[in-house]
mmCIF file with all atom_site columns, C-alpha atoms in Angstrom:
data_model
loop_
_atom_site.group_PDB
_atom_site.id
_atom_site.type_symbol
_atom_site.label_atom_id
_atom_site.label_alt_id
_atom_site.label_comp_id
_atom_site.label_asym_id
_atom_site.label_entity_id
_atom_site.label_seq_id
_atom_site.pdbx_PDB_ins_code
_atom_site.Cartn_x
_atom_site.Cartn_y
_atom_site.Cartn_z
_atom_site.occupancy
_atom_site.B_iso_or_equiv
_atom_site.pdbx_formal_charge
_atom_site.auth_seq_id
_atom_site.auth_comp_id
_atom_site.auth_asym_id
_atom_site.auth_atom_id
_atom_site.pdbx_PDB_model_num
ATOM 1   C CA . UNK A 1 1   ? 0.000   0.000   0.000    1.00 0.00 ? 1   UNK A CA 1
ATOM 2   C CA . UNK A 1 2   ? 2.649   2.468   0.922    1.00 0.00 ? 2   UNK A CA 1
ATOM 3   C CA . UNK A 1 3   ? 4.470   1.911   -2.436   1.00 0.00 ? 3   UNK A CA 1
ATOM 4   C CA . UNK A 1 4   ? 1.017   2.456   -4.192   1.00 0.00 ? 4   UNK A CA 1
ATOM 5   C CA . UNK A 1 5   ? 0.688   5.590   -2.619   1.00 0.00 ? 5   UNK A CA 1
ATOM 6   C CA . UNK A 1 6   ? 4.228   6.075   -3.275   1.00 0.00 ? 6   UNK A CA 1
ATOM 7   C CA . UNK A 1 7   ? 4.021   5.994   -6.863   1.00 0.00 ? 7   UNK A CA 1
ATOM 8   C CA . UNK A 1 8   ? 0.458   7.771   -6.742   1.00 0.00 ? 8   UNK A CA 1
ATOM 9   C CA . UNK A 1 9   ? 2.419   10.472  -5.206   1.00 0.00 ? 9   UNK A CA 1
ATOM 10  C CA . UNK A 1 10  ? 5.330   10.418  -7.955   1.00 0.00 ? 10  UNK A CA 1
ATOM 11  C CA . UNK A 1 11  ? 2.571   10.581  -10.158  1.00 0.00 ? 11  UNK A CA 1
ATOM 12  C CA . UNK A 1 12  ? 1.419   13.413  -8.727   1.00 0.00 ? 12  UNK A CA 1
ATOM 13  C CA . UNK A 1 13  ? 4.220   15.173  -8.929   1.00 0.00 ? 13  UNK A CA 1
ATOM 14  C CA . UNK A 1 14  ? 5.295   14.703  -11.905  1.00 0.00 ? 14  UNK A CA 1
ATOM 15  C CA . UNK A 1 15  ? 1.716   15.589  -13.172  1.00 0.00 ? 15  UNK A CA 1
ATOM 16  C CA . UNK A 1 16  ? 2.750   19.106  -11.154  1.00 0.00 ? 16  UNK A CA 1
ATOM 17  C CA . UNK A 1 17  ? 6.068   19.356  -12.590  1.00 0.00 ? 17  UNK A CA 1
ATOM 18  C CA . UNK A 1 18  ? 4.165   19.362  -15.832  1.00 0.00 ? 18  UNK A CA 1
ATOM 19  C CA . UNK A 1 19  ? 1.686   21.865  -14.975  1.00 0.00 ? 19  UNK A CA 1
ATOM 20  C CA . UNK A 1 20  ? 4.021   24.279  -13.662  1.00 0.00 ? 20  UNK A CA 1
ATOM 21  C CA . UNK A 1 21  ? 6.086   23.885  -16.845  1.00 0.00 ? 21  UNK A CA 1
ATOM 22  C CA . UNK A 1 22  ? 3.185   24.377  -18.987  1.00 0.00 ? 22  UNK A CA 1
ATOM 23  C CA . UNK A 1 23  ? 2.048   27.324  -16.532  1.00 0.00 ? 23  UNK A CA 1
ATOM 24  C CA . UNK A 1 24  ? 5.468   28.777  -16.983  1.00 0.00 ? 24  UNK A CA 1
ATOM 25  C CA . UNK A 1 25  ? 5.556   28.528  -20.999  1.00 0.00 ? 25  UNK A CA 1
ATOM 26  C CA . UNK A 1 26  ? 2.407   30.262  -20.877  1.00 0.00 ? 26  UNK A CA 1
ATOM 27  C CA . UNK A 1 27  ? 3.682   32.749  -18.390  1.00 0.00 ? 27  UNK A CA 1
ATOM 28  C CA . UNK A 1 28  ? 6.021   33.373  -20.709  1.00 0.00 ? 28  UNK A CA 1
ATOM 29  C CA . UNK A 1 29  ? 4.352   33.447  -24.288  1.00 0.00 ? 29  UNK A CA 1
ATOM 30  C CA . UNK A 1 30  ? 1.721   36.032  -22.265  1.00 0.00 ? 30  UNK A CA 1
ATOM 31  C CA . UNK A 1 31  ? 4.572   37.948  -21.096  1.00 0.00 ? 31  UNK A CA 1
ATOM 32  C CA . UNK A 1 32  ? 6.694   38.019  -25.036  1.00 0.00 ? 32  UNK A CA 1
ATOM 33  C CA . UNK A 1 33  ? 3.001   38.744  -26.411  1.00 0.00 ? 33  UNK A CA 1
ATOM 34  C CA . UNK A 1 34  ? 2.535   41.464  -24.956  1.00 0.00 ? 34  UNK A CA 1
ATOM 35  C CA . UNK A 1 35  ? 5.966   42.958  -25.345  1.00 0.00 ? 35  UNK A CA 1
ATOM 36  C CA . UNK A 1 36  ? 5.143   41.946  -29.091  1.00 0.00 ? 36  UNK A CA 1
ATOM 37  C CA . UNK A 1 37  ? 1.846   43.691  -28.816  1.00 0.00 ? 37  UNK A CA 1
ATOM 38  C CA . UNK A 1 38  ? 2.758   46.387  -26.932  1.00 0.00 ? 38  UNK A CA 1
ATOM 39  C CA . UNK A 1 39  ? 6.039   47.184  -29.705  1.00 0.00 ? 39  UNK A CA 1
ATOM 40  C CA . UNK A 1 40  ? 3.000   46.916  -32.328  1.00 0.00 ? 40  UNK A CA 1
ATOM 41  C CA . UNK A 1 41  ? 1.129   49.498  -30.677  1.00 0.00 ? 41  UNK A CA 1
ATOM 42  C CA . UNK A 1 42  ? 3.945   51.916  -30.413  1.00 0.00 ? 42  UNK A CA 1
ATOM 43  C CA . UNK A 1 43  ? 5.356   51.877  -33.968  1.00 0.00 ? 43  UNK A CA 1
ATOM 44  C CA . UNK A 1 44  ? 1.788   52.093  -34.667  1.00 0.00 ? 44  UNK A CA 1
ATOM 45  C CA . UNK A 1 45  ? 1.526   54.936  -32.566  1.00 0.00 ? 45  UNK A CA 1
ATOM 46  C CA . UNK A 1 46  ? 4.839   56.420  -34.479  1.00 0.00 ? 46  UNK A CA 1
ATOM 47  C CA . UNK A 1 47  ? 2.938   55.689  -38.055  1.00 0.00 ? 47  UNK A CA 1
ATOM 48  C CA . UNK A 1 48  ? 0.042   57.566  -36.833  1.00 0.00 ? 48  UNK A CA 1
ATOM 49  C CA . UNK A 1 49  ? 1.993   60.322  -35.300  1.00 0.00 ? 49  UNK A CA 1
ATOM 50  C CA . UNK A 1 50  ? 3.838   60.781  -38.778  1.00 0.00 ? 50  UNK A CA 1
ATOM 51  C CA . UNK A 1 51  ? 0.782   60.183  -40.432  1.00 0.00 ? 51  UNK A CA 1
ATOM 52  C CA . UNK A 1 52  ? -1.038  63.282  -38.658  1.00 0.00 ? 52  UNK A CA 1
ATOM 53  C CA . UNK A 1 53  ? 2.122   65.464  -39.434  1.00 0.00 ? 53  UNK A CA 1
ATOM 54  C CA . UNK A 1 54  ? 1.858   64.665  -43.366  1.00 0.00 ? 54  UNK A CA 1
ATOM 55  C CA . UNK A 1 55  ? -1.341  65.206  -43.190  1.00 0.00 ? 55  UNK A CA 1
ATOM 56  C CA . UNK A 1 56  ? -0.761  68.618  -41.481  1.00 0.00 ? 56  UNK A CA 1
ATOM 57  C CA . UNK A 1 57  ? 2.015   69.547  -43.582  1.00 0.00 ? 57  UNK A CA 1
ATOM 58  C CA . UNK A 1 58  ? -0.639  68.803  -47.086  1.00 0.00 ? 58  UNK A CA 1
ATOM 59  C CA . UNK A 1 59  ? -3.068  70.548  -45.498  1.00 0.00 ? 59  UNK A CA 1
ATOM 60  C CA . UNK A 1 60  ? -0.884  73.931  -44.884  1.00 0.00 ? 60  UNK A CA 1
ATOM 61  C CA . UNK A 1 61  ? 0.658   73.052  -48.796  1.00 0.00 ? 61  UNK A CA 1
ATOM 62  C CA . UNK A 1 62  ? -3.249  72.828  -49.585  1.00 0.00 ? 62  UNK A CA 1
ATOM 63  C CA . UNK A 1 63  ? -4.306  76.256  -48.273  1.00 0.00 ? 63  UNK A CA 1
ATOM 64  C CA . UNK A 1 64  ? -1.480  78.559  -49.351  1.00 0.00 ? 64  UNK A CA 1
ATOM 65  C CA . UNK A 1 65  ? -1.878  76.884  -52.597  1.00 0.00 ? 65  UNK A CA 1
ATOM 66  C CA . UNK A 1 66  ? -5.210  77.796  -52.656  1.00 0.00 ? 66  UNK A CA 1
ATOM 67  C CA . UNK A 1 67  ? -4.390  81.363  -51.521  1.00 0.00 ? 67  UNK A CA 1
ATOM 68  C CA . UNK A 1 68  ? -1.905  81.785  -54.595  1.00 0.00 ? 68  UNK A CA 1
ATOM 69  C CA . UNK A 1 69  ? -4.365  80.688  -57.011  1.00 0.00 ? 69  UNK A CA 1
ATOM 70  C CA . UNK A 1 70  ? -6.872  83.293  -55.425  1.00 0.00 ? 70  UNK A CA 1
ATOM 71  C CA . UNK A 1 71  ? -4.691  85.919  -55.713  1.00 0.00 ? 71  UNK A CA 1
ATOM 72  C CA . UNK A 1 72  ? -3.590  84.794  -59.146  1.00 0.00 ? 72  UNK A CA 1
ATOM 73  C CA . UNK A 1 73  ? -7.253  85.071  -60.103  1.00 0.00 ? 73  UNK A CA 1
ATOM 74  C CA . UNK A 1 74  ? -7.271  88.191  -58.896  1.00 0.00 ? 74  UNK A CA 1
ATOM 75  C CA . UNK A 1 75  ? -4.535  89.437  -60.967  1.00 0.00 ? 75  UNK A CA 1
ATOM 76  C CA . UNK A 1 76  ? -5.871  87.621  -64.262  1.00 0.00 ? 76  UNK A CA 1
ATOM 77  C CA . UNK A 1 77  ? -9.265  89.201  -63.460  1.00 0.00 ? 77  UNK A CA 1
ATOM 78  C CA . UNK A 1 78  ? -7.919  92.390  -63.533  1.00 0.00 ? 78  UNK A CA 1
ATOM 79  C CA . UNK A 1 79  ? -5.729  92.084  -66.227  1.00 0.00 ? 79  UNK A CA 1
ATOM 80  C CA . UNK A 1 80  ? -8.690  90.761  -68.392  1.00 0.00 ? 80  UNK A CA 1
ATOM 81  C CA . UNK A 1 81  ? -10.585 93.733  -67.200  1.00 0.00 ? 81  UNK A CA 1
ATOM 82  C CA . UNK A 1 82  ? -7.985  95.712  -68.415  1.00 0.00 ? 82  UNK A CA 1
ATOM 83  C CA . UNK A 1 83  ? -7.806  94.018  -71.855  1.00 0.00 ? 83  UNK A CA 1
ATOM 84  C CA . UNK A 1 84  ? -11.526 94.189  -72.367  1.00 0.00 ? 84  UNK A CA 1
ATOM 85  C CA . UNK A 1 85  ? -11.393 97.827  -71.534  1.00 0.00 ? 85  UNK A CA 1
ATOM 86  C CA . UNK A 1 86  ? -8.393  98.800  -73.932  1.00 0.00 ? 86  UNK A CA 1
ATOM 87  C CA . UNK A 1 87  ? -10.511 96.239  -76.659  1.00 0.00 ? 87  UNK A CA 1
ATOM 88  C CA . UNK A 1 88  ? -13.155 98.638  -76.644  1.00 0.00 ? 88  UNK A CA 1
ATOM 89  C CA . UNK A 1 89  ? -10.550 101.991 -76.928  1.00 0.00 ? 89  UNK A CA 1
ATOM 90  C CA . UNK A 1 90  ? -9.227  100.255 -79.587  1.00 0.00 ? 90  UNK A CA 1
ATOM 91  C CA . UNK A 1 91  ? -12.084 99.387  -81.473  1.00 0.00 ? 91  UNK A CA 1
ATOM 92  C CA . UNK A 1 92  ? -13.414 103.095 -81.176  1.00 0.00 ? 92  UNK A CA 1
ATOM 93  C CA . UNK A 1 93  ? -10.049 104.324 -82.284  1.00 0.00 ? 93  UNK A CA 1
ATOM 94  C CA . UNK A 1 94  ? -10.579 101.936 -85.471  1.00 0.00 ? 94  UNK A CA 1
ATOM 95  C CA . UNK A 1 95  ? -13.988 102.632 -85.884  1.00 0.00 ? 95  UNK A CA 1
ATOM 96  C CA . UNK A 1 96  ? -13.231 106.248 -86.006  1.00 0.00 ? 96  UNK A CA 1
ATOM 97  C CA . UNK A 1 97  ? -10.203 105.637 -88.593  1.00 0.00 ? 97  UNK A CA 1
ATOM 98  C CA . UNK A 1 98  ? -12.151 103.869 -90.953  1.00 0.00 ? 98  UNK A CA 1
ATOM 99  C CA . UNK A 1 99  ? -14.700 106.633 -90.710  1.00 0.00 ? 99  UNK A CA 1
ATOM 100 C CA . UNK A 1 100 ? -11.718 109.026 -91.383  1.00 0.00 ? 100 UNK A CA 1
ATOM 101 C CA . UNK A 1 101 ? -10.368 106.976 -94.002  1.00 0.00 ? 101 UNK A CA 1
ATOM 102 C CA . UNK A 1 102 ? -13.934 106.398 -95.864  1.00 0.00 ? 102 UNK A CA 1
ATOM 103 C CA . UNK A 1 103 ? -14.652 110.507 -95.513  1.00 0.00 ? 103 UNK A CA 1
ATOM 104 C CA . UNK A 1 104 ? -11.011 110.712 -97.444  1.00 0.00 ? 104 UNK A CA 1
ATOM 105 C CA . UNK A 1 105 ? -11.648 108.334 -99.701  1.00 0.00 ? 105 UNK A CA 1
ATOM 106 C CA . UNK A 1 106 ? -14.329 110.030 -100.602 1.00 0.00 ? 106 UNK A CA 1
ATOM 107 C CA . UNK A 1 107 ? -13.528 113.552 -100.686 1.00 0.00 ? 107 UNK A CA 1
ATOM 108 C CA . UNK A 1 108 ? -10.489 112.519 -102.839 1.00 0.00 ? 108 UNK A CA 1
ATOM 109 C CA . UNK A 1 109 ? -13.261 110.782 -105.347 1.00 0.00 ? 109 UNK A CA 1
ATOM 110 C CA . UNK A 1 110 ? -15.308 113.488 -105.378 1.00 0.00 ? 110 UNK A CA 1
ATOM 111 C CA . UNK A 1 111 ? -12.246 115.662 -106.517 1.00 0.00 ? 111 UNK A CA 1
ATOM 112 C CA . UNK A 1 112 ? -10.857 113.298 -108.465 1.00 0.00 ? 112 UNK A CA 1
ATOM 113 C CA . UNK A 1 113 ? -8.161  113.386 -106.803 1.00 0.00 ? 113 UNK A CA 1
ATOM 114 C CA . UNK A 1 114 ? -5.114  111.586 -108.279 1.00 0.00 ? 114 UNK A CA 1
ATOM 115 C CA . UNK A 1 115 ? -2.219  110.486 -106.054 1.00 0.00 ? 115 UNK A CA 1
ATOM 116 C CA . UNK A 1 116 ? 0.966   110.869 -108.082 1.00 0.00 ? 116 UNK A CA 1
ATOM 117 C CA . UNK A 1 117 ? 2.245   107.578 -109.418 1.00 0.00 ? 117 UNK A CA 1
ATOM 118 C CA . UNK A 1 118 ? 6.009   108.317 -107.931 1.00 0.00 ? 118 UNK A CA 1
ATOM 119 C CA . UNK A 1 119 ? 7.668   110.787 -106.357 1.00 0.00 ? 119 UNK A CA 1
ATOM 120 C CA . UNK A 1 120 ? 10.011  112.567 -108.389 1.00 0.00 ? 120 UNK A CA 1
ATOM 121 C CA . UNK A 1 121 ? 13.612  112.946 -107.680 1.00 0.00 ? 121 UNK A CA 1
#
């Protein structure tokens, strides 16, 4: 009887000896998961972090782009202005040529005016 419980008790112990080892390789995977995890989550963090800065960075590009390109508008909208203005001077100042030019035309026709062929020398 004694050696029965003798080897019960061996058995028991080495059942223990097992569970402890398996408690301590789970101790241990736990304990190199979450440094894993927890190195995840900090270069994740870092990504992020760089990620918001970009983003940042685009958005500031963004604006004073779009603040050039106003002000560029602004400048082409008043040039144009300008342009459409002097058009019109222009096409008064031609309108009132070829009014000149048709009144000559035809004062010289009604004289019979004849220009000379060349100019002597």
């Amino acid at each position: 009887q004694v050696k029965k419980l003798q080897v019960m008790l061996r058995q028991a112990n080495d059942q223990l000896e097992k569970t402890m080892k398996d408690k301590q390789e789970l101790e241990d995977y736990m304990k190199q998961s979450a440094e894993d995890s927890s190195n995840q989550i900090s270069l994740l963090m870092a990504k992020c972090q760089k990620s918001e800065n970009f983003l940042n960075e685009l958005q500031q590009a963004f604006l004073q782009a779009k603040r050039s390109v106003q002000e560029q508008m602004a400048v082409l909208t008043q040039s144009r202005e300008q342009v459409s203005e002097e058009l019109v001077r222009l096409q008064k100042d031609n309108e009132s040529l070829q009014g000149k030019h048709s009144l000559h035309v035809s004062l010289q026709q009604a004289e019979d005016f004849i220009l000379p062929e060349a100019a002597e020398v």
